Coordinates of C-alpha atoms in Angstrom, one line a residue:
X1 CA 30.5 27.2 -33.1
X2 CA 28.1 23.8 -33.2
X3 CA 26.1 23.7 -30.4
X4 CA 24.7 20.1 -29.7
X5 CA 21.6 19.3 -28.9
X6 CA 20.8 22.8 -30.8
X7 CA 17.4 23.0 -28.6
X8 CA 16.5 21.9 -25.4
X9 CA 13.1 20.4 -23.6
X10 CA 12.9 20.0 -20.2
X11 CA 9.3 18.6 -20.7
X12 CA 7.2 18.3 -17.4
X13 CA 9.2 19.7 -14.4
X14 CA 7.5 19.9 -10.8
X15 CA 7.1 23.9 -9.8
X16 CA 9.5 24.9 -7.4
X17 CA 12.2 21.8 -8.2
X18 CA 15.0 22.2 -10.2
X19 CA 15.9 20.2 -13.4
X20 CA 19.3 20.2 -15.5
X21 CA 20.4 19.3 -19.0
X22 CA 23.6 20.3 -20.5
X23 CA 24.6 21.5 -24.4
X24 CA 28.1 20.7 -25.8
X25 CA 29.6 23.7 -27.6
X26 CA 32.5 22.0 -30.3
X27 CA 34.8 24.5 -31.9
X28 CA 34.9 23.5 -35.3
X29 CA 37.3 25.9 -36.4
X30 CA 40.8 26.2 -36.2
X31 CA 41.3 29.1 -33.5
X32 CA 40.1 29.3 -30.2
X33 CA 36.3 30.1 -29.7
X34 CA 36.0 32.8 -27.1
X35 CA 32.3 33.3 -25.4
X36 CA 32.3 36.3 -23.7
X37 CA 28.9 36.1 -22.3
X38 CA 26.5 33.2 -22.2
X39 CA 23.3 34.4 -20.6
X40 CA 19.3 33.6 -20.5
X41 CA 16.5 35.7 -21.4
X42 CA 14.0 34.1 -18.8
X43 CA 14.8 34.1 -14.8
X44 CA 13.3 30.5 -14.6
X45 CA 16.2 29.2 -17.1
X46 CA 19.9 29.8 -16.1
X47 CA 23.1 29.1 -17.6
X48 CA 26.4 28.0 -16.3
X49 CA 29.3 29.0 -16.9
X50 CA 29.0 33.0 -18.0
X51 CA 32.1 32.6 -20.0
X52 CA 33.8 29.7 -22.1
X53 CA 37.0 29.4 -24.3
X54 CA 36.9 26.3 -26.6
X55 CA 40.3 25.2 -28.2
X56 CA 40.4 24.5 -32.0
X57 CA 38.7 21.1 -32.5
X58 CA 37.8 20.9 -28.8
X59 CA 34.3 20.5 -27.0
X60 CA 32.8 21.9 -23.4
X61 CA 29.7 21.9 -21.8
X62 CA 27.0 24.3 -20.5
X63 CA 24.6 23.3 -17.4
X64 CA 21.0 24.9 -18.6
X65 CA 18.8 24.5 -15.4
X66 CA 15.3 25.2 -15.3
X67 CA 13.1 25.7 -12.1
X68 CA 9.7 26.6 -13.0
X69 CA 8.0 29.2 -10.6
X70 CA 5.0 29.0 -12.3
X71 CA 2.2 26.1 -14.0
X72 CA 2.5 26.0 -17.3
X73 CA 4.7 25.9 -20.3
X74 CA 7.6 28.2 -20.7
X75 CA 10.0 29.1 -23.2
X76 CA 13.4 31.1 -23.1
X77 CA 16.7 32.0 -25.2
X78 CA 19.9 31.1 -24.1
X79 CA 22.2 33.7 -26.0
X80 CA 26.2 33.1 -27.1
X81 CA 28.3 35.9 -27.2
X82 CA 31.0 34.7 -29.0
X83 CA 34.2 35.3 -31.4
X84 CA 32.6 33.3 -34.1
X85 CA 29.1 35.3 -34.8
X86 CA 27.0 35.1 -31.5
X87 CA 24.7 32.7 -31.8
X88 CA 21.4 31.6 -29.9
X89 CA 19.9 27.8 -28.5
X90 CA 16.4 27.6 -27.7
X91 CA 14.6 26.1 -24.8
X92 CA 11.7 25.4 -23.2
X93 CA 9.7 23.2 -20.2
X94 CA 6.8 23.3 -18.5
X95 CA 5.7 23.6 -14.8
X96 CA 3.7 20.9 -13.2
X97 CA 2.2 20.3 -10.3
X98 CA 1.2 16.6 -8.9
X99 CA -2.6 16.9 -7.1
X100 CA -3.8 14.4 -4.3
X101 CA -7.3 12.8 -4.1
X102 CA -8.3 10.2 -1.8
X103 CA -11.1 7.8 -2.3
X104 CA -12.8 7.5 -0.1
X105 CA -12.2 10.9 1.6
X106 CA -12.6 8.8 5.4
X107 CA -12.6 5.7 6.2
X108 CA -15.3 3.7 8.9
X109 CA -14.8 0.0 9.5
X110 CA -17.9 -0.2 11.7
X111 CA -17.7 -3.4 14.2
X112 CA -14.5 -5.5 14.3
X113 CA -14.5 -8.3 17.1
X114 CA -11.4 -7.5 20.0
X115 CA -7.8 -9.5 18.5
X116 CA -9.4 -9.8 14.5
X117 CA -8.0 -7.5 11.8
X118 CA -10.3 -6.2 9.0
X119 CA -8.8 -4.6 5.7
X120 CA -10.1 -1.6 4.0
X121 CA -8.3 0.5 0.9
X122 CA -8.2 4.4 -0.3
X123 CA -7.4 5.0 -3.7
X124 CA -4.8 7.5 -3.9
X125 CA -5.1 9.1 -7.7
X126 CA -2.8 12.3 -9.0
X127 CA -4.8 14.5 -11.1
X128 CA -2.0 17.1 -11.3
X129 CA 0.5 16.4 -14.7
X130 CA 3.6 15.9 -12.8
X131 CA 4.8 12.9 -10.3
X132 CA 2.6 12.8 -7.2
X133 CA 5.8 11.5 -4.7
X134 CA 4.4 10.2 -0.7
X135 CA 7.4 9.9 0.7
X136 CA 5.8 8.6 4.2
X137 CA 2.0 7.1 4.9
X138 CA 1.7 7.1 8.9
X139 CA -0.9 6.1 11.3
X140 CA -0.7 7.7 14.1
X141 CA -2.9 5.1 16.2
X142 CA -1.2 1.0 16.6
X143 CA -4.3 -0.6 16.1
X144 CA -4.6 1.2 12.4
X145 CA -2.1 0.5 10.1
X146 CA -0.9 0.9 6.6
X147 CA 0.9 -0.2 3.6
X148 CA 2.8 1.0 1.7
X149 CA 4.9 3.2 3.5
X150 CA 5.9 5.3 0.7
X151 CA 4.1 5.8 -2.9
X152 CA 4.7 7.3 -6.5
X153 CA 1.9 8.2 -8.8
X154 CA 1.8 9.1 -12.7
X155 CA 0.5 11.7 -13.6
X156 CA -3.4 10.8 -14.2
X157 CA -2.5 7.2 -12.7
X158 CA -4.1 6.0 -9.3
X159 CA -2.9 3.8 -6.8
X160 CA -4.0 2.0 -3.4
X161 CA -3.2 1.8 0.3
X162 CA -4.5 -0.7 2.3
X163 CA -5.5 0.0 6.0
X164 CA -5.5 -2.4 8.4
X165 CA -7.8 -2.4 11.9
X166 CA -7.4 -4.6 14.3
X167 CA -8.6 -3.6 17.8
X168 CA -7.2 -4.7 20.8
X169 CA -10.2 -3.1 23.2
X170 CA -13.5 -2.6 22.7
X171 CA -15.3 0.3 22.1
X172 CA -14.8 3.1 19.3
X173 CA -11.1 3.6 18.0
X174 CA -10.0 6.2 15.2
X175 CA -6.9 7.8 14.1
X176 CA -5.7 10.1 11.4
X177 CA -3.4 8.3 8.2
X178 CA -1.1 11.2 7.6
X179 CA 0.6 12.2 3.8
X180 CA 3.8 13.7 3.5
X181 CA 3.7 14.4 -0.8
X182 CA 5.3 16.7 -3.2
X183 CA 1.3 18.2 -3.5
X184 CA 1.5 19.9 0.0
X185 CA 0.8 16.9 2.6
X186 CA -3.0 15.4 3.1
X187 CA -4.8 13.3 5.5
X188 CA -8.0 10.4 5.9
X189 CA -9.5 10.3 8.7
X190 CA -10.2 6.4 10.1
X191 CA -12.6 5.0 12.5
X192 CA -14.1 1.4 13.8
X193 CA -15.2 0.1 16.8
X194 CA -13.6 -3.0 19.0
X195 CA -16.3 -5.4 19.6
X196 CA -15.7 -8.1 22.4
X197 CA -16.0 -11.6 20.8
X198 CA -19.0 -13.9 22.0
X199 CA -18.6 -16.5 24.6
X200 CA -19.1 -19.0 22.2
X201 CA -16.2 -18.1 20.0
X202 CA -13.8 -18.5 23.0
X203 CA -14.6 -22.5 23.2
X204 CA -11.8 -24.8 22.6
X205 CA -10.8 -28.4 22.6
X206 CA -10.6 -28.6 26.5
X207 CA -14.1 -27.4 26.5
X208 CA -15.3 -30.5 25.0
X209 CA -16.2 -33.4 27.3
X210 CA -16.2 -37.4 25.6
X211 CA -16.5 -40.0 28.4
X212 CA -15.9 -42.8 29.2
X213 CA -12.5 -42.7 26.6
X214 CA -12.3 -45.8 25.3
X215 CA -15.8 -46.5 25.7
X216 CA -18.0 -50.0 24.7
X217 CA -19.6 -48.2 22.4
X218 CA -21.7 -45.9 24.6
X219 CA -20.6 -42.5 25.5
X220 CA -21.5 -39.0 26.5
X221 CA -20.3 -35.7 24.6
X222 CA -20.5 -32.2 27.1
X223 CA -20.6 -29.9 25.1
X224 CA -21.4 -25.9 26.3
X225 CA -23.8 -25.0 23.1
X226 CA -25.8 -26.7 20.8
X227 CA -24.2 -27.8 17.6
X228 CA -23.5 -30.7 15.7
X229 CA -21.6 -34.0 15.6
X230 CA -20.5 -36.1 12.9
X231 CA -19.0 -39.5 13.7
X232 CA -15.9 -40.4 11.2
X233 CA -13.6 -43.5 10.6
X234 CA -9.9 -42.8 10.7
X235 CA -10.4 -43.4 6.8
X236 CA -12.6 -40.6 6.1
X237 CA -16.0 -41.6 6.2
X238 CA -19.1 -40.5 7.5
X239 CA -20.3 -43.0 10.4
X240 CA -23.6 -41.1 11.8
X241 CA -24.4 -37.6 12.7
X242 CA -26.1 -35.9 15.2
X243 CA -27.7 -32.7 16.3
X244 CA -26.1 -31.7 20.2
X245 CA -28.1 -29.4 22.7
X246 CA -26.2 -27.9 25.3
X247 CA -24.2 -29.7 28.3
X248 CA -24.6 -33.8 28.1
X249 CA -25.5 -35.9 24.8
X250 CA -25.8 -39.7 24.7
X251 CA -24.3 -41.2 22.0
X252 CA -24.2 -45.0 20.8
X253 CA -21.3 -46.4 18.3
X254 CA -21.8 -50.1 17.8
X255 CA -18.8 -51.4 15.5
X256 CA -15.5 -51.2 17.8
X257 CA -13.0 -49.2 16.0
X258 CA -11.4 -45.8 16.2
X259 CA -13.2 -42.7 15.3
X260 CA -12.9 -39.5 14.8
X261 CA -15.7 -36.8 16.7
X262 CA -16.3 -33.7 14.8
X263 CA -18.1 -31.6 16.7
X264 CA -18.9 -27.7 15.4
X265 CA -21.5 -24.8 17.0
X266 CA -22.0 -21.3 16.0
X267 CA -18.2 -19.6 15.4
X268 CA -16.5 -22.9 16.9
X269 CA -15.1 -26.3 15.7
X270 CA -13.0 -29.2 17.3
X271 CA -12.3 -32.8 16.8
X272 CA -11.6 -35.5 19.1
X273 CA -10.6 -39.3 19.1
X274 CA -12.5 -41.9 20.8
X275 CA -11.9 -45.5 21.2
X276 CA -14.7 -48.2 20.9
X277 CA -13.8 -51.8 22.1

């Protein structure tokens, strides 16, 4: 009888999971090797099969499985009753169990402007001593969203998901990020608030008046708030600037030419072309 590996460790093995390893019995002799009875002295280590019969010069394997019940380690004695002495293989594992902490514990992206996204992250960190396993991260509201979807975590390791927010209303949102783990399922509670975006951030190119177009040199610029204008050539540089006020701006170019009319406020920025003959 040579039993091979002649001890077993199942190291770290998550309570209530079930782990496996197997021992090859050889028969080194030269007449069959009978085992009668191959049984464990510990309910959280079992053995299969009962029996075995092992030709001369022949091998066969035993499944050892060990499903810890319990944190902690554990030891047991997997006995051979056999034709050839009886003889004994030790083993041993321990129970782990993966633990879940969030950082922060919630969540509050205070004021986002309606249609913009803001990003925040929890740090997810396992300070259990076996594999913390997310196998989903949900949001249960659209406008709060996450990634990754699913997550593994070392023992003593940490790990980040981002949240997204972006509003599509205003007024206060929230929603609950759901965990389904191996550590018995957590959640972080989310908030912000949808804030409707200024009047001023809503300007665009159309917005912008520059008349006459081509012009002799003198022209007006509408503008609907104050900001500022720099006058470029078509190479790059800087002609004049000017400070605008709201609604109608005179302004003089004197060297015909083609120019570009960058014109920018408060949250809003467009350029135009004008002509000067």
């Amino acid at each position: 009888f040579v039993a091979t590996p002649s001890s077993l460790d199942f190291k770290g093995i998550k309570v209530g999971t079930t782990a496996q390893k197997t021992i090859t019995i050889k028969n080194t002799g030269e007449a069959a090797l009978k085992i009668s009875k191959i049984v464990s002295n510990k309910a959280a280590f079992t053995v299969s099969p009962a029996t075995l019969e092992v030709a001369a010069g022949a091998s066969a394997k035993v499944t050892i499985s060990f499903k810890p019940t319990t944190k902690g380690a554990q030891s047991a004695t997997i006995s051979f009753t056999d034709n050839a002495g009886n003889h004994t293989v030790a083993v041993k594992g321990k129970g782990t169990v993966p633990k879940f902490a969030a950082t922060p514990s919630s969540l509050d992206f205070a004021s986002v402007k309606v249609g913009k996204t803001a990003q925040k992250t929890i740090t997810i960190k396992n300070t259990g001593e076996g594999a913390l396993r997310i196998s989903k991260i949900v949001s249960n509201k659209a406008v709060f969203t996450v990634s990754p979807a699913t997550l593994e975590v070392a023992a003593g390791a940490s790990a980040k998901v981002t949240v997204s927010f972006k509003p599509t209303a205003a007024g206060a949102q929230s929603a609950t990020i759901s965990f389904t783990d191996n550590a018995g399922n957590h959640t972080v509670a989310v908030k912000g608030k949808g804030d409707k975006p200024n009047a001023i951030e809503n300007v665009n190119a159309s917005q912008v008046s520059i008349y006459p177009n081509p012009s002799s040199g003198h022209f007006f610029v509408d503008v609907p708030n104050a900001g500022n204008l720099q006058v470029m050539s078509l190479s790059g540089k800087l002609v004049e600037t000017k400070k605008l006020q709201e609604g109608k701006n005179e302004v003089n170019i004197n060297k015909p030419g083609v120019y570009l009319l960058k014109i920018a406020g408060k949250d809003f920025s467009v350029v135009k072309k004008i002509i000067v003959k």
